[in-house]
Structures are given as C-alpha cells and as structure tokens.
C-alpha cells in the first residue's frame, strides 16, 4: 500500500506555491515599511513554554498539542503558535536590553494543532505574525492593526471586518471574572464538562465554548466592557481614536474572547465576510498581552501582536476570485539537434543562467519536435535552436515565441543577445 500524506496537512505544489510566495513577499514588504524585523525560532520548544505561555485551560494546551518525549525523555511540543516562542527568545536573548525599543518582530512558519481538519482548519498550517514588545502606547496597537489591514488591502482582499474588544487590565478582569462566576454558577450543571471545569479556573473561556454557544445564559452574560476600570476604558478609547484617525473601520464586539489566555486590553479578530468562504471566517487573531514576558522569566513587559494563516488568506482570495499570480515564464529554452550541439547546450545553458536568465533544455533525448513542445509548455519567451551544422559555423537560431520571428546570430553574442532581450541588459 502506498503511503499517504497525514490528515490535516497538505503538499503545496508548483502552480500553487507561487501564490504562497506572493503573499509571503507582500507581507514581508509591509513589515519592512513598518520597521518589523524577521525572527526565526525552532519548530519545537519545551512543552512547559506553551503550558505557561498559552495557558493551561485553553483548548490548544488541553487538546491540540503535538507533544512527545525525545530520546532524552524531555517533553517537547511542536509549536502550536508563535507568540510564546518569540517571547521565550526575547527573554532568553535579552532583547529588552537592546537600545532600539520597542522590539518589533515578524515571523512566518509552520504551526501544529491537533484539530479536526476541515477547509481552513489544518493540523499543520503556516502562520504569519508580528509581535511588538516593550511599549504601553495605544498607538502601537493601532500600528499593528494598520499593518495587517494594509496588507490585506494590498493583497486585494475585500469584505474584511475588524472586530475589536477590550479585555481590560487585571483589576477589570478580576471584577468581570467574579461577575461571570456569579452569572453561570447557579446553572453550571447545564453546561458541558469543559465549561464546568472552566468556571473557577477561567470563566471567560465559557464564552468561547462551541458546545454551549446557544445556552440562554450566554446571550446575557456580563459584558467585559461594563467592568473596565477607568484606565482600561481610557486605553481602549485611545486605540479606537487612533484607528478612526487612520480611517480603519472596526466593530466592537464585547463577546470577543480569543482562544489563548495571555490577552489583556486590546483583543481583535479579522473576519472574512462574503459568500463562498465557508464556515471558517476568522482570518486573523491577536491582541495585547502584559503578563506573558514575566511568566516566561523576563522583566514585566507589554506586547501586542497578531497572526494569521496563509491558508485562510488563500481561501479568502479564492472565494472572491481575486486574480492570482501565475508561475513565472521561462526566458529561454534550448533545442538541440545532433550530439555535438547537445553537448554545447550544456555550456550555453550554464552561461545563460550565470548571466541571470532563466533557461532550460531537454534531458530526455527527445526528438526536435518534442523539444519544441516542451518549450511551448514552459511558455518560454525565446527558443534557441542549435544543430551540429550551426555549431560548425558558430551561429545559433533564436526564435521569439511571441512574434514567431526567427533570427540567426553569432554564437559568441548569443548570451548577451538573450540577456538584452529578456533582462533589458540589466
Ligand atoms: P490564534 O487565534 O490561535 O492566535 O491563531 C491566529 C490565526 O492562525 C487564526 O486566525 C487563523 O488564521 C490561524 N489558524 C489557527 N489555527 C489554525 C488551523 N488549525 N488551521 C489554519 N489556520 C489556523 C494565535 O496564534 C496568537 N499567537 C496570535 C497572536 C500573536 N496574538 C498576539 N500575538
């Protein structure tokens, strides 16, 4: 029996990968303009990092992690998200001591969650995310949101909706937490087992429960916005004012909770609206965190960031039939006739490539006609034809595949000729 790809993973083949590269390049370009620098962290970390960082009561930690013991019997976990790992590195490498503050980082790479796979929900997916560490300024919340919204706009994504909430500071959260306990406790028996466990540990999680979503107590649960103290409320107002100033529209949803434990103050999700997108509509999630750096052993430092998966952006682009970049065409294909000519094309090909031209030739001893077909399939801009006869006379035929025009040129000038025609002499 042949071996198949694991559930919830995918191969990204040529033809599709160009779209990935396009999105990744656009995202990196926006980060460059916003002055965020790339960080690369390992794909696995000590399990403890995510237990402490993401939170013990979250679905991610309780149900979705790929955790294993290595040969030295250490518990390791394939990263389910990027923030905890970036913060671990920030603390370990003492980035907080660097003169350039805040520390503004971006990352991209595979993340792993053992979830029930469906369209837009994978077990291995690629996140693109940013983290800005070390600033309490609400303007940086607006900057992070502006970054991702600009990126979506530049990718041509339409109908995206920014949903915003404030989860308040510690004091506001504590008041809200108590209100939630008082609200749910009398009827907690009607809720799922997970929610019953969450009641004392983290009642906010109950609001995020998929099973009990329709329970009547959900719709009139105490809203965090009613429990924000003055400082939290003013912080939230400032974030909104900055967004208004930048012309970034948003809706406030006091039920937005997020699936990770580290958030305080600003929390947000960006949703894809519109037909054909399917059941999963969250493109991006993020927010502000205060205790995470301390939890991981660093000095008390605030941070804010977001992450989205490239898979979901691709789904959204496809659902709205956005024009998608196609595979780049080949500059030149070399066709040969005769043994001496065939040998010569090896050298010509090498020289073309060294000169910056994308080029290829036949390696399957195909007849001339089949070589031309291959050039067509690769959509070569030029086809160069070399026979033993031409070789003896030091010439080569070059056919412009767009106009059909064919010229004979000196072999000596061939590389420069193609370079000039395709790269404009660059
Ligand atoms: P998250 O909401 O767990 O947040 O995930 C962020 C995004 O990752 C989601 O909105 C979605 O685009 C994508 N995603 C999550 N799970 C899957 C999956 N199974 N398949 C495909 N895509 C998925 C975080 O991960 C936080 N670290 C975000 C953050 C950064 N907060 C602050 N900084």
Short mmCIF file of N, CA and C in Angstrom, two decimals, residues 37-46 49-55 60-61 65 77-91 95 105-113 125-133 258 260 262-263 285-287 289 292-293 296 303-309:
data_model
loop_
_atom_site.label_atom_id
_atom_site.label_comp_id
_atom_site.label_asym_id
_atom_site.label_seq_id
_atom_site.Cartn_x
_atom_site.Cartn_y
_atom_site.Cartn_z
N UNK A 37 11.26 43.43 12.08
CA UNK A 37 12.32 42.56 11.55
C UNK A 37 12.03 41.10 11.80
N UNK A 38 12.56 40.27 10.92
CA UNK A 38 12.22 38.84 10.98
C UNK A 38 12.94 38.12 12.12
N UNK A 39 12.21 37.22 12.76
CA UNK A 39 12.82 36.33 13.74
C UNK A 39 12.43 34.89 13.37
N UNK A 40 13.37 33.97 13.52
CA UNK A 40 13.07 32.55 13.25
C UNK A 40 13.38 31.76 14.52
N UNK A 41 12.40 31.07 15.01
CA UNK A 41 12.59 30.27 16.23
C UNK A 41 12.38 28.80 15.87
N UNK A 42 12.77 27.88 16.77
CA UNK A 42 12.64 26.45 16.44
C UNK A 42 11.18 26.02 16.25
N UNK A 43 11.01 24.92 15.57
CA UNK A 43 9.66 24.40 15.36
C UNK A 43 9.17 23.66 16.61
N UNK A 44 10.10 23.16 17.42
CA UNK A 44 9.65 22.60 18.71
C UNK A 44 10.31 23.34 19.87
N UNK A 45 9.59 23.32 20.98
CA UNK A 45 10.04 24.01 22.20
C UNK A 45 9.72 23.09 23.37
N UNK A 46 10.21 23.45 24.56
CA UNK A 46 9.83 22.69 25.75
C UNK A 46 8.33 22.86 25.98
N UNK A 49 6.76 25.69 27.98
CA UNK A 49 6.63 27.04 27.44
C UNK A 49 5.18 27.32 27.04
N UNK A 50 4.57 26.36 26.36
CA UNK A 50 3.20 26.59 25.89
C UNK A 50 2.20 26.43 27.03
N UNK A 51 2.50 25.51 27.96
CA UNK A 51 1.60 25.36 29.11
C UNK A 51 1.53 26.67 29.87
N UNK A 52 2.70 27.28 30.09
CA UNK A 52 2.71 28.54 30.82
C UNK A 52 2.32 29.72 29.94
N UNK A 53 2.79 29.71 28.70
CA UNK A 53 2.58 30.85 27.81
C UNK A 53 1.15 30.92 27.28
N UNK A 54 0.70 29.85 26.65
CA UNK A 54 -0.63 29.88 26.01
C UNK A 54 -1.72 29.72 27.07
N UNK A 55 -1.43 28.95 28.11
CA UNK A 55 -2.40 28.81 29.21
C UNK A 55 -2.94 27.39 29.34
N UNK A 60 -6.03 24.71 23.12
CA UNK A 60 -4.74 24.41 22.48
C UNK A 60 -3.92 23.51 23.39
N UNK A 61 -3.75 23.93 24.65
CA UNK A 61 -2.89 23.17 25.56
C UNK A 61 -3.57 21.86 25.98
N UNK A 65 -2.15 19.90 21.32
CA UNK A 65 -0.70 19.97 21.10
C UNK A 65 -0.11 18.65 20.65
N UNK A 77 7.22 19.98 22.40
CA UNK A 77 5.95 20.19 21.70
C UNK A 77 6.20 20.93 20.40
N UNK A 78 5.57 20.44 19.33
CA UNK A 78 5.63 21.18 18.07
C UNK A 78 4.84 22.47 18.29
N UNK A 79 5.40 23.59 17.96
CA UNK A 79 4.77 24.87 18.34
C UNK A 79 3.34 24.99 17.76
N UNK A 80 2.37 25.30 18.63
CA UNK A 80 1.01 25.49 18.13
C UNK A 80 0.76 26.93 17.71
N UNK A 81 1.67 27.83 18.06
CA UNK A 81 1.54 29.25 17.73
C UNK A 81 2.91 29.89 17.93
N UNK A 82 3.04 31.17 17.52
CA UNK A 82 4.37 31.77 17.52
C UNK A 82 4.69 32.67 18.70
N UNK A 83 3.65 33.24 19.33
CA UNK A 83 3.91 34.29 20.33
C UNK A 83 4.77 33.81 21.50
N UNK A 84 4.41 32.67 22.08
CA UNK A 84 5.15 32.18 23.25
C UNK A 84 6.62 31.95 22.88
N UNK A 85 6.85 31.43 21.68
CA UNK A 85 8.23 31.16 21.26
C UNK A 85 9.01 32.46 21.05
N UNK A 86 8.36 33.45 20.46
CA UNK A 86 9.02 34.73 20.24
C UNK A 86 9.36 35.37 21.59
N UNK A 87 8.42 35.29 22.52
CA UNK A 87 8.66 35.87 23.85
C UNK A 87 9.77 35.10 24.57
N UNK A 88 9.80 33.79 24.42
CA UNK A 88 10.89 33.00 25.02
C UNK A 88 12.24 33.49 24.51
N UNK A 89 12.31 33.73 23.21
CA UNK A 89 13.56 34.19 22.62
C UNK A 89 13.89 35.62 23.08
N UNK A 90 12.87 36.45 23.15
CA UNK A 90 13.03 37.84 23.61
C UNK A 90 13.65 37.88 25.01
N UNK A 91 13.16 36.97 25.86
CA UNK A 91 13.67 36.93 27.24
C UNK A 91 15.08 36.32 27.25
N UNK A 95 16.49 40.73 24.59
CA UNK A 95 16.24 41.77 23.58
C UNK A 95 15.74 43.06 24.22
N UNK A 105 9.03 42.59 15.81
CA UNK A 105 9.44 41.37 15.11
C UNK A 105 8.30 40.81 14.27
N UNK A 106 8.68 40.12 13.18
CA UNK A 106 7.67 39.32 12.48
C UNK A 106 8.22 37.92 12.25
N UNK A 107 7.34 36.99 12.01
CA UNK A 107 7.76 35.60 11.80
C UNK A 107 6.80 34.91 10.86
N UNK A 108 7.28 33.89 10.22
CA UNK A 108 6.39 33.04 9.42
C UNK A 108 6.92 31.62 9.48
N UNK A 109 6.01 30.66 9.50
CA UNK A 109 6.45 29.28 9.55
C UNK A 109 5.33 28.37 9.97
N UNK A 110 5.57 27.06 9.86
CA UNK A 110 4.52 26.09 10.18
C UNK A 110 4.21 26.02 11.68
N UNK A 111 2.93 25.88 11.99
CA UNK A 111 2.44 25.69 13.36
C UNK A 111 1.63 24.39 13.34
N UNK A 112 1.45 23.79 14.51
CA UNK A 112 0.82 22.47 14.56
C UNK A 112 -0.24 22.41 15.64
N UNK A 113 -1.45 22.03 15.24
CA UNK A 113 -2.51 21.85 16.24
C UNK A 113 -3.30 20.61 15.85
N UNK A 125 -0.27 24.25 9.66
CA UNK A 125 -0.63 25.43 8.88
C UNK A 125 0.49 26.45 9.04
N UNK A 126 0.53 27.41 8.14
CA UNK A 126 1.63 28.38 8.18
C UNK A 126 1.09 29.71 8.67
N UNK A 127 1.63 30.16 9.79
CA UNK A 127 1.21 31.47 10.29
C UNK A 127 2.19 32.55 9.86
N UNK A 128 1.64 33.72 9.64
CA UNK A 128 2.45 34.93 9.52
C UNK A 128 2.03 35.81 10.69
N UNK A 129 2.98 36.26 11.47
CA UNK A 129 2.60 37.05 12.65
C UNK A 129 3.60 38.13 12.96
N UNK A 130 3.19 39.09 13.76
CA UNK A 130 4.12 40.10 14.26
C UNK A 130 3.93 40.25 15.76
N UNK A 131 4.98 40.67 16.44
CA UNK A 131 4.91 40.99 17.87
C UNK A 131 5.69 42.28 18.08
N UNK A 132 5.09 43.23 18.80
CA UNK A 132 5.79 44.46 19.18
C UNK A 132 5.88 44.44 20.70
N UNK A 133 7.10 44.38 21.21
CA UNK A 133 7.29 44.22 22.65
C UNK A 133 7.93 45.46 23.26
N UNK A 258 -11.18 35.34 22.37
CA UNK A 258 -9.92 34.76 21.92
C UNK A 258 -9.63 33.44 22.65
N UNK A 260 -6.73 32.12 23.57
CA UNK A 260 -5.48 31.99 24.32
C UNK A 260 -5.58 32.86 25.57
N UNK A 262 -3.34 34.75 27.21
CA UNK A 262 -2.43 35.82 27.59
C UNK A 262 -2.91 37.25 27.34
N UNK A 263 -4.11 37.42 26.84
CA UNK A 263 -4.52 38.77 26.44
C UNK A 263 -5.04 39.65 27.58
N UNK A 285 -6.07 36.71 14.15
CA UNK A 285 -6.39 36.98 15.55
C UNK A 285 -5.19 37.57 16.27
N UNK A 286 -5.45 38.38 17.28
CA UNK A 286 -4.32 38.93 18.03
C UNK A 286 -4.78 39.79 19.18
N UNK A 287 -3.83 40.46 19.78
CA UNK A 287 -4.15 41.34 20.88
C UNK A 287 -2.94 41.68 21.71
N UNK A 289 -0.79 41.71 25.30
CA UNK A 289 -0.54 40.84 26.46
C UNK A 289 0.40 41.56 27.42
N UNK A 292 2.82 37.94 29.91
CA UNK A 292 3.49 36.83 29.24
C UNK A 292 5.02 36.85 29.41
N UNK A 293 5.61 38.01 29.25
CA UNK A 293 7.08 38.10 29.34
C UNK A 293 7.53 37.70 30.75
N UNK A 296 7.34 34.00 31.47
CA UNK A 296 8.41 33.24 30.84
C UNK A 296 9.78 33.62 31.42
N UNK A 303 3.26 43.56 25.41
CA UNK A 303 3.45 43.21 23.99
C UNK A 303 2.12 43.23 23.27
N UNK A 304 2.20 43.33 21.97
CA UNK A 304 0.97 43.21 21.16
C UNK A 304 1.35 42.58 19.83
N UNK A 305 0.44 41.76 19.31
CA UNK A 305 0.74 41.14 18.02
C UNK A 305 -0.48 40.49 17.42
N UNK A 306 -0.27 39.90 16.28
CA UNK A 306 -1.34 39.14 15.63
C UNK A 306 -0.71 38.00 14.87
N UNK A 307 -1.55 37.06 14.44
CA UNK A 307 -1.10 36.04 13.49
C UNK A 307 -2.27 35.64 12.62
N UNK A 308 -1.95 35.31 11.39
CA UNK A 308 -2.98 34.72 10.51
C UNK A 308 -2.34 33.59 9.76
N UNK A 309 -3.16 32.66 9.28
CA UNK A 309 -2.55 31.60 8.48
C UNK A 309 -2.68 31.95 7.01
#
